[in-house]
Coordinates of C-alpha atoms in Angstrom, one line a residue:
Chain A
M9 CA 0.1 41.1 55.3
R10 CA 1.8 38.5 53.1
V11 CA -0.5 35.6 52.4
L12 CA 0.1 32.1 51.3
L13 CA -3.0 30.5 49.9
T14 CA -3.1 26.7 49.5
G15 CA -5.6 25.2 47.2
L16 CA -5.7 28.2 44.9
S17 CA -7.4 26.2 42.1
T18 CA -10.3 25.1 44.3
Y19 CA -13.4 27.2 44.0
W20 CA -12.7 28.7 47.5
G21 CA -9.1 29.4 46.8
G22 CA -9.9 31.3 43.6
R23 CA -12.7 33.3 45.1
L24 CA -10.7 34.1 48.2
A25 CA -7.6 35.2 46.2
Q26 CA -9.8 37.6 44.1
E27 CA -11.2 39.0 47.3
L28 CA -7.8 39.4 48.9
E29 CA -6.5 41.2 45.8
T30 CA -8.9 44.1 46.5
D31 CA -7.6 44.4 50.1
D32 CA -4.9 47.1 50.4
D33 CA -3.5 45.6 53.6
V34 CA -2.4 42.5 51.7
D35 CA 1.0 43.1 50.2
A36 CA 1.5 39.7 48.5
I37 CA -0.6 36.8 47.7
I38 CA 1.1 33.5 46.7
G39 CA -1.2 30.8 45.7
I40 CA -0.1 27.2 45.4
D41 CA -1.9 24.1 44.0
R42 CA -1.3 21.1 41.9
T43 CA -3.3 22.4 39.0
P44 CA -3.5 25.9 37.4
P45 CA -6.1 28.4 38.8
K46 CA -9.6 28.4 37.3
V47 CA -10.4 32.1 37.7
A48 CA -8.8 35.2 36.4
L49 CA -6.4 36.7 38.9
E50 CA -4.8 40.2 39.0
R51 CA -1.8 40.2 41.3
T52 CA -1.9 36.7 42.9
E53 CA 1.2 34.7 42.0
F54 CA 0.7 31.1 41.2
V55 CA 3.2 28.5 42.0
Q56 CA 2.4 25.0 40.8
V57 CA 3.6 22.7 43.5
A58 CA 2.2 19.6 45.2
D59 CA 2.3 19.6 48.9
A60 CA 6.0 18.7 49.3
H61 CA 7.0 20.3 52.5
S62 CA 10.5 21.3 51.6
L63 CA 9.3 23.3 48.6
I64 CA 6.6 25.0 50.5
S65 CA 8.9 25.9 53.4
R66 CA 11.2 27.6 50.8
I67 CA 8.3 29.6 49.5
V68 CA 7.2 30.6 53.0
E69 CA 10.8 31.5 53.9
G70 CA 11.5 33.3 50.6
A71 CA 8.3 35.3 50.4
Q72 CA 8.3 36.0 54.2
I73 CA 4.8 34.8 54.5
D74 CA 3.1 35.8 57.7
T75 CA -0.4 34.4 57.0
V76 CA -1.2 30.9 55.7
I77 CA -4.8 30.2 54.6
D78 CA -5.3 26.5 54.0
T79 CA -8.3 25.9 51.8
R80 CA -7.0 22.6 50.4
L81 CA -9.0 20.1 52.4
V82 CA -11.1 17.7 50.4
V83 CA -14.5 17.5 52.0
D84 CA -16.4 15.9 49.2
S85 CA -15.6 12.2 48.6
T86 CA -16.8 12.3 45.0
V87 CA -14.0 14.6 43.7
T88 CA -11.2 12.1 44.0
T89 CA -10.4 8.5 45.1
P90 CA -10.4 7.8 48.8
R91 CA -6.6 7.2 48.7
R92 CA -5.8 10.5 47.1
A93 CA -8.2 12.3 49.4
H94 CA -6.4 10.8 52.4
E95 CA -3.0 11.7 50.9
N96 CA -4.2 15.3 50.4
N97 CA -6.1 15.7 53.7
V98 CA -3.7 14.0 56.1
V99 CA -0.3 13.9 54.6
G100 CA -0.8 17.2 52.8
T101 CA -1.9 18.9 56.0
M102 CA 1.1 17.5 57.8
N103 CA 3.4 18.9 55.2
I104 CA 1.9 22.4 55.2
L105 CA 2.1 22.5 59.0
A106 CA 5.7 21.4 58.9
A107 CA 6.5 24.2 56.5
C108 CA 5.0 26.7 58.9
S109 CA 6.6 25.5 62.1
G110 CA 10.1 26.0 63.2
A111 CA 11.6 28.6 65.5
D112 CA 12.5 31.1 62.8
S113 CA 9.4 30.7 60.7
P114 CA 7.8 34.0 59.7
V115 CA 4.3 32.6 59.9
R116 CA 2.1 34.2 62.6
R117 CA -1.3 33.2 61.5
F118 CA -2.8 29.9 60.2
V119 CA -6.4 29.6 59.0
F120 CA -7.6 26.1 58.3
K121 CA -10.8 25.5 56.3
S122 CA -12.5 22.4 57.7
S123 CA -15.9 21.0 57.5
A124 CA -18.9 20.2 59.6
L125 CA -18.4 16.6 58.5
Y126 CA -16.1 16.6 61.6
Y127 CA -19.3 16.1 63.7
G128 CA -20.8 13.5 61.4
A129 CA -24.5 12.8 61.4
E130 CA -25.9 10.3 63.9
Q131 CA -29.1 9.3 65.5
D132 CA -28.0 10.5 69.0
D133 CA -26.6 13.9 67.9
P134 CA -27.5 17.1 69.8
A135 CA -29.7 19.4 67.7
F136 CA -27.0 22.0 67.6
F137 CA -23.3 21.1 67.7
S138 CA -21.1 23.6 69.4
E139 CA -17.4 23.7 68.9
E140 CA -16.2 21.9 72.0
M141 CA -18.5 18.9 71.4
E142 CA -17.1 15.7 70.0
R143 CA -18.9 13.4 67.7
P144 CA -20.8 10.8 69.7
H145 CA -19.3 7.9 67.7
P146 CA -16.0 7.4 65.8
P147 CA -16.1 8.5 62.1
R148 CA -18.0 6.1 59.9
T149 CA -16.8 7.3 56.5
R150 CA -13.2 7.7 55.2
I151 CA -13.6 11.3 54.4
E152 CA -14.9 12.0 57.9
S153 CA -12.0 10.2 59.6
D154 CA -9.6 12.1 57.3
I155 CA -11.1 15.4 58.5
V156 CA -11.0 14.4 62.2
E157 CA -7.3 13.4 61.7
A158 CA -6.4 16.6 59.9
E159 CA -8.0 18.7 62.6
S160 CA -6.1 16.8 65.3
L161 CA -2.9 17.6 63.4
V162 CA -3.8 21.2 63.3
G163 CA -4.7 21.1 67.1
D164 CA -1.2 19.6 67.8
F165 CA 0.4 22.3 65.7
A166 CA -1.5 25.0 67.6
Q167 CA -0.2 23.6 70.9
A168 CA 3.4 23.2 69.7
C169 CA 3.6 26.7 68.1
P170 CA 2.1 29.1 70.6
N171 CA 3.4 32.1 68.6
V172 CA 1.2 31.1 65.6
K173 CA -2.5 32.1 65.9
V174 CA -4.5 29.1 64.6
C175 CA -8.1 29.4 63.5
V176 CA -10.1 26.4 62.3
L177 CA -13.4 27.0 60.5
R178 CA -15.9 24.1 60.3
F179 CA -18.1 25.0 57.4
A180 CA -21.6 23.7 56.8
N181 CA -22.4 22.6 53.3
G182 CA -22.2 25.6 50.9
L183 CA -24.9 26.8 48.7
G184 CA -24.5 29.0 45.6
G185 CA -24.6 29.1 41.9
G186 CA -20.9 29.0 41.5
L187 CA -20.4 25.9 43.6
R188 CA -19.9 22.4 42.3
T189 CA -20.0 20.0 45.1
S190 CA -21.8 16.6 45.3
Y191 CA -24.4 18.4 47.4
T192 CA -25.2 21.2 45.0
R193 CA -25.3 18.6 42.3
L194 CA -28.1 16.9 44.2
L195 CA -29.9 20.2 44.6
R196 CA -29.5 20.9 40.9
L197 CA -31.4 17.8 39.9
P198 CA -35.0 18.3 38.6
A199 CA -36.2 16.6 41.7
I200 CA -34.4 16.3 45.0
P201 CA -33.9 12.7 46.3
A202 CA -34.8 11.9 49.9
I203 CA -35.0 8.9 52.1
L204 CA -38.5 7.7 52.6
G205 CA -39.8 8.7 56.1
F206 CA -37.1 11.2 56.9
D207 CA -37.1 15.0 56.7
P208 CA -33.7 15.9 58.1
R209 CA -32.8 19.3 59.6
M210 CA -30.2 21.0 57.5
Q211 CA -28.1 24.0 57.7
F212 CA -26.1 25.6 54.9
I213 CA -24.0 28.6 54.3
D214 CA -23.9 30.9 51.3
E215 CA -20.8 30.8 49.1
D216 CA -20.2 34.5 49.7
D217 CA -20.2 34.0 53.4
I218 CA -17.7 31.2 53.2
V219 CA -15.3 33.5 51.3
G220 CA -16.1 36.4 53.7
L221 CA -15.6 34.3 56.7
L222 CA -12.2 33.0 55.5
Q223 CA -11.1 36.6 54.9
H224 CA -12.4 37.6 58.3
A225 CA -10.4 34.8 59.9
A226 CA -7.3 35.9 58.1
R227 CA -7.7 39.6 59.0
S228 CA -8.9 39.5 62.6
D229 CA -6.9 37.8 65.3
I230 CA -9.5 35.2 66.3
E231 CA -8.1 31.9 67.5
G232 CA -9.6 28.5 68.0
V233 CA -12.4 26.5 66.4
Y234 CA -15.5 28.1 64.9
N235 CA -18.6 26.7 63.2
G236 CA -19.2 28.4 59.9
A237 CA -22.9 28.1 59.3
A238 CA -25.7 30.5 58.4
D239 CA -28.5 31.3 60.8
G240 CA -31.5 29.0 60.6
V241 CA -31.9 25.2 60.4
L242 CA -34.4 24.2 57.7
V243 CA -35.9 20.8 57.0
L244 CA -35.1 19.3 53.6
S245 CA -38.7 19.6 52.4
E246 CA -38.6 23.4 53.1
I247 CA -35.3 23.6 51.1
A248 CA -36.9 21.8 48.2
D249 CA -39.8 24.2 48.3
L250 CA -37.5 27.2 48.3
L251 CA -35.7 25.8 45.3
G252 CA -39.1 25.2 43.7
K253 CA -38.4 21.5 43.2
P254 CA -40.3 18.4 44.3
L255 CA -38.9 16.1 46.9
V256 CA -38.9 12.5 45.9
P257 CA -38.3 9.8 48.4
V258 CA -36.5 7.4 46.1
L259 CA -34.3 5.9 48.7
P260 CA -35.8 3.3 51.0
P261 CA -35.3 3.7 54.8
W262 CA -33.9 0.2 55.0
G263 CA -31.2 -1.0 52.5
T264 CA -30.4 2.6 51.7
E265 CA -26.8 1.9 50.8
L266 CA -27.9 -0.8 48.3
A267 CA -30.4 1.6 46.7
A268 CA -27.7 4.3 46.5
A269 CA -25.3 1.9 44.9
A270 CA -28.0 1.1 42.2
L271 CA -28.5 4.8 41.7
A272 CA -24.8 5.4 41.4
R273 CA -24.8 2.8 38.5
A274 CA -27.5 4.8 36.9
G275 CA -25.4 7.9 37.1
L276 CA -26.6 9.6 40.3
V277 CA -23.9 9.5 42.9
I278 CA -24.9 10.1 46.5
P279 CA -21.8 9.7 48.6
E280 CA -22.0 7.9 51.9
E281 CA -21.6 11.0 54.1
T282 CA -24.4 12.7 52.3
L283 CA -26.6 9.6 52.8
R284 CA -26.1 10.0 56.5
H285 CA -26.9 13.6 56.3
L286 CA -30.1 12.9 54.3
R287 CA -31.1 10.6 57.1
F288 CA -30.2 12.4 60.3
G289 CA -29.4 16.0 59.3
R290 CA -27.2 18.3 61.3
G291 CA -27.4 21.6 63.1
L292 CA -24.6 23.8 64.1
D293 CA -24.4 26.5 66.8
N294 CA -22.9 29.5 65.2
R295 CA -23.0 31.9 68.2
K296 CA -19.3 31.7 69.0
L297 CA -18.6 32.9 65.5
K298 CA -21.2 35.7 65.7
A299 CA -19.6 36.8 69.0
T300 CA -16.4 37.6 67.1
G301 CA -18.2 40.3 65.3
Y302 CA -18.6 38.7 61.9
R303 CA -22.0 39.5 60.4
L304 CA -23.3 36.7 58.2
R305 CA -24.8 38.1 55.1
Y306 CA -27.4 35.5 54.4
T307 CA -29.5 33.1 56.5
T308 CA -29.9 29.5 55.3
R309 CA -33.3 30.4 53.9
E310 CA -31.8 33.3 52.0
A311 CA -28.9 31.2 50.7
A312 CA -31.4 28.7 49.4
L313 CA -33.4 31.5 47.6
R314 CA -30.2 32.8 46.1
M315 CA -29.3 29.4 44.9
A316 CA -32.8 29.1 43.3
E317 CA -32.2 32.5 41.5
A318 CA -28.8 31.4 40.3
L319 CA -30.2 28.1 38.9
R320 CA -32.9 30.0 37.0
V321 CA -30.4 32.3 35.2
E322 CA -27.7 29.7 34.8
P323 CA -28.8 28.2 31.4
I324 CA -29.0 31.7 29.9
K325 CA -25.7 32.8 31.3
R326 CA -23.8 29.7 30.4
A327 CA -24.5 30.2 26.7
N328 CA -22.4 33.4 26.3
Q329 CA -19.6 32.7 28.8
E330 CA -16.3 31.1 27.9
P331 CA -14.5 29.3 30.7
Y332 CA -11.3 30.9 31.9
R333 CA -8.0 29.2 31.0
Y334 CA -4.8 29.8 32.8
E335 CA -1.8 30.4 30.5
R336 CA 1.4 30.8 32.4
E337 CA 3.2 32.6 29.6
V338 CA 0.5 35.2 29.2
E339 CA 0.2 35.7 33.0
D340 CA 4.0 36.1 33.4
F341 CA 4.2 38.5 30.4
L342 CA 1.4 40.7 31.9
R343 CA 3.1 40.7 35.3
Y344 CA 6.8 41.2 34.5
S345 CA 7.4 42.4 30.9
P346 CA 8.6 46.0 30.6
S347 CA 6.6 46.3 27.4
V348 CA 3.3 46.2 29.4
R349 CA 2.4 49.7 30.3
A350 CA 2.6 50.3 34.0
K351 CA -1.1 51.0 34.3
E352 CA -2.0 47.7 32.7
R353 CA 0.7 45.7 34.4
R354 CA -0.4 43.2 37.0
E355 CA 2.5 43.6 39.4
P356 CA 2.5 41.4 42.4
K357 CA 3.5 44.5 44.4
L358 CA 0.8 46.6 45.9
Q359 CA -0.7 49.0 43.4
N360 CA -3.1 51.9 43.8
V361 CA -6.1 49.8 43.2
A362 CA -9.2 51.2 44.8
R363 CA -11.1 48.8 47.0
G364 CA -13.6 46.7 45.2
E365 CA -12.3 47.7 41.7
R366 CA -11.8 44.8 39.5
R367 CA -10.2 45.3 36.1
E368 CA -11.4 43.1 33.4
L369 CA -8.9 40.9 31.6
P370 CA -7.8 42.2 28.2
A371 CA -9.8 40.7 25.4
G372 CA -8.4 37.5 23.9
N373 CA -7.0 36.3 27.1
Chain B
M5 CA -23.7 25.0 75.4
T6 CA -21.0 27.2 73.9
P7 CA -18.6 27.9 76.7
G8 CA -16.8 31.2 76.6
L9 CA -20.0 33.1 76.1
D10 CA -22.1 34.2 79.0
V11 CA -25.8 33.7 79.2
E12 CA -26.7 37.2 78.0
Q13 CA -24.5 36.8 74.9
R14 CA -25.9 33.3 74.2
R15 CA -29.4 34.7 74.3
D16 CA -28.6 37.8 72.2
L17 CA -26.8 35.8 69.5
L18 CA -29.7 33.3 69.0
P19 CA -30.8 33.4 65.3
A20 CA -33.5 35.9 64.6
L21 CA -37.0 34.6 63.7
E22 CA -37.8 34.6 60.1
P23 CA -41.6 35.0 59.7
E24 CA -41.6 33.4 56.3
R25 CA -40.3 30.1 57.8
R26 CA -42.7 27.2 58.2
V27 CA -40.7 25.2 60.7
T28 CA -38.5 26.4 63.6
D29 CA -34.9 25.6 63.9
W30 CA -35.9 22.6 66.0
G31 CA -38.0 21.3 63.1
R32 CA -41.3 22.2 64.7
S33 CA -44.1 23.1 62.4
E34 CA -47.0 25.3 63.5
R35 CA -49.0 24.2 60.6
I36 CA -48.9 20.5 61.4
E37 CA -49.3 21.1 65.1
G38 CA -52.3 23.3 64.5
L39 CA -53.9 20.7 62.2
L40 CA -53.4 18.0 64.8
D41 CA -54.7 20.3 67.5
R42 CA -57.9 21.1 65.6
T43 CA -58.6 17.5 64.5
L44 CA -57.5 15.4 67.4
Y45 CA -56.2 17.1 70.5
D46 CA -59.2 19.4 70.9
F47 CA -61.5 16.5 70.8
L48 CA -59.4 14.3 73.1
Y49 CA -59.0 17.1 75.6
H50 CA -62.5 18.4 75.8
V51 CA -64.7 15.4 74.9
W52 CA -62.9 12.1 75.2
F53 CA -60.7 12.6 78.2
R54 CA -62.6 15.6 79.7
C55 CA -59.3 16.9 81.2
E56 CA -59.5 18.6 84.5
V57 CA -56.5 20.8 85.5
E58 CA -55.4 21.9 89.0
G59 CA -52.5 24.2 89.9
I60 CA -51.9 25.7 86.4
E61 CA -50.5 28.8 88.1
N62 CA -47.5 26.7 89.1
I63 CA -46.3 27.0 85.5
P64 CA -44.3 30.3 85.2
S65 CA -45.5 32.9 82.7
E66 CA -42.0 33.6 81.5
G67 CA -38.6 32.1 81.6
G68 CA -37.6 28.5 81.3
A69 CA -39.0 25.7 83.4
L70 CA -38.6 21.9 83.4
L71 CA -41.8 20.0 83.7
V72 CA -41.6 16.5 85.1
S73 CA -44.5 14.0 84.8
N74 CA -45.4 10.4 85.2
H75 CA -45.7 8.5 81.9
S76 CA -47.8 5.7 80.7
G77 CA -49.9 4.1 78.0
A78 CA -49.0 2.2 74.9
L79 CA -49.2 5.3 72.7
P80 CA -48.9 7.9 75.5
P81 CA -51.5 10.7 75.2
D82 CA -50.2 12.4 78.4
A83 CA -47.7 14.8 76.7
A84 CA -50.2 16.1 74.3
M85 CA -52.8 16.7 77.0
I86 CA -50.3 18.5 79.3
A87 CA -49.3 20.7 76.3
K88 CA -52.9 21.4 75.6
A89 CA -53.7 22.2 79.2
I90 CA -51.0 24.9 79.2
M91 CA -52.4 26.3 76.0
E92 CA -56.0 26.2 77.2
E93 CA -55.9 27.1 80.9
H94 CA -52.8 29.2 81.5
S95 CA -53.1 33.0 81.5
T96 CA -50.1 33.2 79.1
P97 CA -50.4 30.2 76.7
R98 CA -46.9 28.9 75.9
P99 CA -45.6 26.2 73.6
L100 CA -44.2 23.1 75.3
H101 CA -41.2 21.1 74.1
L102 CA -41.2 17.4 74.7
T103 CA -38.0 15.5 75.1
V104 CA -38.2 12.2 73.3
E105 CA -35.8 9.3 72.9
H106 CA -33.1 9.3 70.2
F107 CA -34.9 6.3 68.8
F108 CA -37.5 8.5 67.1
K109 CA -34.9 10.3 65.0
G110 CA -33.7 7.0 63.5
Y111 CA -37.1 5.4 62.7
P112 CA -38.7 6.3 59.3
G113 CA -41.9 8.2 59.7
F114 CA -41.5 9.1 63.4
S115 CA -38.3 10.9 62.3
M116 CA -40.5 13.1 60.1
L117 CA -43.4 13.6 62.4
V118 CA -42.1 13.8 66.0
P119 CA -40.0 17.0 65.6
K120 CA -42.9 18.7 63.7
I121 CA -45.2 18.4 66.7
G122 CA -42.7 19.6 69.3
G123 CA -40.5 16.6 70.1
V124 CA -36.9 17.2 70.8
A125 CA -34.2 14.5 71.4
A126 CA -33.4 14.1 75.0
H127 CA -29.8 15.4 74.8
P128 CA -28.5 17.5 77.7
A129 CA -27.3 20.1 75.2
N130 CA -30.8 20.4 73.7
A131 CA -32.4 20.8 77.1
Q132 CA -29.8 23.4 78.1
R133 CA -30.3 25.5 75.0
L134 CA -34.1 25.4 75.3
L135 CA -34.3 26.1 79.0
Q136 CA -31.5 28.6 79.5
D137 CA -30.9 30.3 76.2
E138 CA -34.4 30.2 74.6
Q139 CA -36.2 30.2 78.0
Q140 CA -38.8 27.7 76.9
L141 CA -40.9 25.1 78.7
V142 CA -39.6 21.6 78.4
L143 CA -41.4 18.4 79.5
V144 CA -39.5 15.4 80.5
F145 CA -40.6 11.9 81.5
P146 CA -37.8 10.7 83.7
E147 CA -39.3 7.2 83.7
G148 CA -38.7 7.1 79.9
R149 CA -39.4 3.9 78.2
K150 CA -39.8 2.1 81.4
G151 CA -42.9 4.1 82.1
T152 CA -44.7 3.2 78.8
E153 CA -43.5 -0.4 79.0
K154 CA -45.0 -1.1 82.3
L155 CA -48.1 -3.3 82.4
Y156 CA -51.6 -2.4 83.6
K157 CA -51.1 -4.3 86.9
D158 CA -48.3 -1.9 87.8
R159 CA -50.4 1.2 87.1
Y160 CA -49.6 4.4 88.9
R161 CA -46.5 2.9 90.4
L162 CA -43.6 5.1 89.3
R163 CA -40.6 3.4 87.8
R164 CA -37.0 4.5 88.6
F165 CA -36.4 8.2 87.7
G166 CA -33.5 7.5 85.5
R167 CA -30.2 8.7 87.1
G168 CA -31.5 12.1 88.1
G169 CA -30.2 13.6 84.9
F170 CA -33.3 15.9 84.7
V171 CA -32.4 17.5 88.0
R172 CA -28.9 18.1 86.8
T173 CA -30.2 19.7 83.6
A174 CA -32.5 22.1 85.5
M175 CA -29.8 23.1 87.9
R176 CA -27.3 23.8 85.2
A177 CA -29.8 25.8 83.2
G178 CA -30.9 27.6 86.3
V179 CA -34.6 26.9 86.0
P180 CA -37.2 25.6 88.4
I181 CA -38.7 22.1 88.1
V182 CA -42.5 21.8 88.0
P183 CA -43.6 18.2 89.0
I184 CA -46.9 17.0 87.4
A185 CA -49.1 14.1 88.5
L186 CA -51.4 12.9 85.8
V187 CA -54.2 10.3 86.3
G188 CA -56.2 8.7 83.5
A189 CA -53.5 7.9 81.0
E190 CA -52.9 4.4 82.5
E191 CA -56.5 3.4 81.7
A192 CA -56.7 5.2 78.3
M193 CA -54.6 2.7 76.6
P194 CA -53.5 0.0 79.1
V195 CA -50.7 -2.4 78.2
F196 CA -51.5 -6.0 79.1
A197 CA -48.4 -7.7 77.8
Q198 CA -45.3 -7.1 75.8
I199 CA -44.5 -9.2 72.7
N200 CA -40.7 -9.3 72.5
V201 CA -40.5 -11.2 69.3
L202 CA -42.6 -8.5 67.5
Q203 CA -40.5 -5.8 69.0
K204 CA -37.4 -7.4 67.6
L205 CA -39.0 -7.8 64.2
T206 CA -40.2 -4.3 63.8
G207 CA -37.2 -2.6 65.5
L208 CA -39.7 -0.5 67.5
I209 CA -39.0 0.3 71.1
Y210 CA -41.8 -2.0 72.3
A211 CA -44.7 -4.0 70.9
P212 CA -47.5 -3.9 73.5
V213 CA -50.8 -5.8 73.6
S214 CA -53.3 -3.1 74.2
P215 CA -56.6 -1.6 72.9
L216 CA -56.1 -0.1 69.5
V217 CA -58.0 3.1 70.4
Y218 CA -58.0 5.3 73.5
L219 CA -60.5 4.3 76.1
P220 CA -62.5 7.4 77.4
A221 CA -60.9 7.5 80.8
K222 CA -61.2 10.7 82.8
F223 CA -58.0 12.8 82.9
R224 CA -56.8 14.8 85.8
I225 CA -53.7 16.8 85.6
R226 CA -52.2 18.3 88.7
F227 CA -49.3 20.8 88.5
L228 CA -47.4 20.8 91.8
E229 CA -45.4 23.5 93.5
P230 CA -42.3 24.4 91.6
V231 CA -39.0 23.0 93.0
P232 CA -36.6 25.9 93.1
T233 CA -33.6 24.0 91.8
H234 CA -32.2 27.3 90.3
E235 CA -31.8 28.6 93.8
M236 CA -29.6 25.8 95.0
G237 CA -26.3 27.4 93.8
E238 CA -24.2 27.7 90.7
D239 CA -22.4 24.4 91.0
A240 CA -25.3 22.4 92.5
H241 CA -25.4 20.2 89.5
E242 CA -22.0 18.8 90.3
D243 CA -23.1 17.6 93.7
R244 CA -24.2 14.1 93.0
G245 CA -25.7 13.6 96.4
L246 CA -27.9 16.7 96.1
V247 CA -29.0 15.7 92.6
Q248 CA -30.1 12.3 93.7
T249 CA -31.9 13.6 96.8
V250 CA -33.8 16.2 94.8
A251 CA -34.7 13.6 92.2
Q252 CA -35.9 11.2 94.8
D253 CA -37.9 13.9 96.5
I254 CA -39.7 14.9 93.3
R255 CA -40.4 11.2 92.5
A256 CA -41.9 10.7 96.0
D257 CA -44.0 13.9 95.7
I258 CA -45.5 12.8 92.3
Q259 CA -46.1 9.3 93.7
E260 CA -47.9 10.6 96.7
E261 CA -50.1 12.9 94.6
L262 CA -50.9 10.0 92.3
F263 CA -52.1 7.9 95.3
D264 CA -54.1 10.8 96.5
M265 CA -55.7 11.4 93.2
V266 CA -56.5 7.7 92.5
G267 CA -57.9 7.4 96.0
K268 CA -60.3 10.3 95.5
R269 CA -61.4 9.1 92.1
E270 CA -64.7 7.3 92.3
S271 CA -64.8 6.1 88.7
V272 CA -62.1 5.5 86.1
W273 CA -64.5 6.9 83.4
F274 CA -66.3 9.7 85.2
G275 CA -63.8 10.9 87.8

């Protein structure tokens, strides 16, 4: 299996690449992104490239990529400007898809990481969304309409290229100590903000399950759309309890947007799509996914408990941990220089690395 | 609804119960329900309304079933009393899920409370999952808001039964329908008028002029013979004619029972 991983520098991209490195069936992992990776990687090759389709298609062609895993979608409106998010989500997806299509393309498998924001959060939603359902109203926020548009592009691609197996994963909000999303930021606050008079039903997925699921999708031959969510829909007050934090209804039920704008001025940004989620909540039906044989490791409740654990040790851990910095020269030297002893060398070729074994970076790197 | 999976798979793949959880996946809280039951429902059922139940054996002991009842009163006590009747009188007490309007999910306060005490939004997918996959009892008021809006002068005269959606739901889920006739709720909190201006101002579904507390009317709940909609064939729910006919028959049955029960009743307060 020869893998092209887009969005290598996102949290998911990095974690997934690390996971794929331990997989003997994966011969080559090429990661692309606009910015250098944020985690230490062994044999993944990083190519710094924006989503220009001609360049990507040369990489696909040159490296004879058969599996593309697209983790590049921006599903959190606070990470960038709406215009950039649109550029990345819609135009970027279009470019990646263009690079994978064509009669002589080596690509046989395309995995697309999407989000449950596809369904939105509305008053007249069903309690559990299943994959074939559409949202009851057109998207209300820009990030949501981007996601709907990106998914329709992927759907068109799947129809146009029947020889490529396309799998779309709609993930619920992730929980985990390593995650930095606008949502986990809310849950990290000393008290969790809520809308007065609402206790929405919410479903999450553990960070490990997101990575595991992306890997499962790349390795098995499942096709179509799947909801990626843990078992169990909890109410917000229950989640706050599991995290050991008080729930404070700081947002009024009417004029919520105005209050949120005031809070944003004070430094607490709650994006529009999260406000809707805090009001109406969302539940996903994950049975189609479970029927494919994937066993979710954690339920929503367990994911929340793990998050609570991670938050407790975080301040202690952070003190003696230096952030990883990517240095191209060093990485290239370690991979290609004849002076590096074969045992130490991080060759992109498959090595005799036992499953699960992870060699530490040499000191001073 | 999850097409592509058969019924067995859909049942097997339902999330396992976590005993440490305090609310179900539907947002239902046993704690809050129990509290309300001990403080309010118990009193209303036994003392205030002195509920009398007939035909409780028509509720199946296992498997899904759709319960259909008449609906009335400004703050309708009928659903809670039907649920209580099943818990008190049935040989195998079972929880009852009540379908409610989407309005409740959007209104502060209600949005918190209604799911906790067993309310589920009236969405076809919700009813399908509860009835077929989880094999639960679901109560629906086909009159909907029109039932609770109606004035005292129109008491015990059933409104239109929606568009027969409840019959389609039962047929698709393959469960029987149990019609229910309930007498007493119309007098417990009668509605004398509707104030439209007030309704507009508060954004509530209606603003009735009615007593502020329940009057101690005598309640009679009659569970009727189940209608075997599940035996009408796989694709019965697509037959619009059949759906309408069954819906009208059920409405006529409930109406007839209501006239019978009101006729036999000697006093509103003592039965």
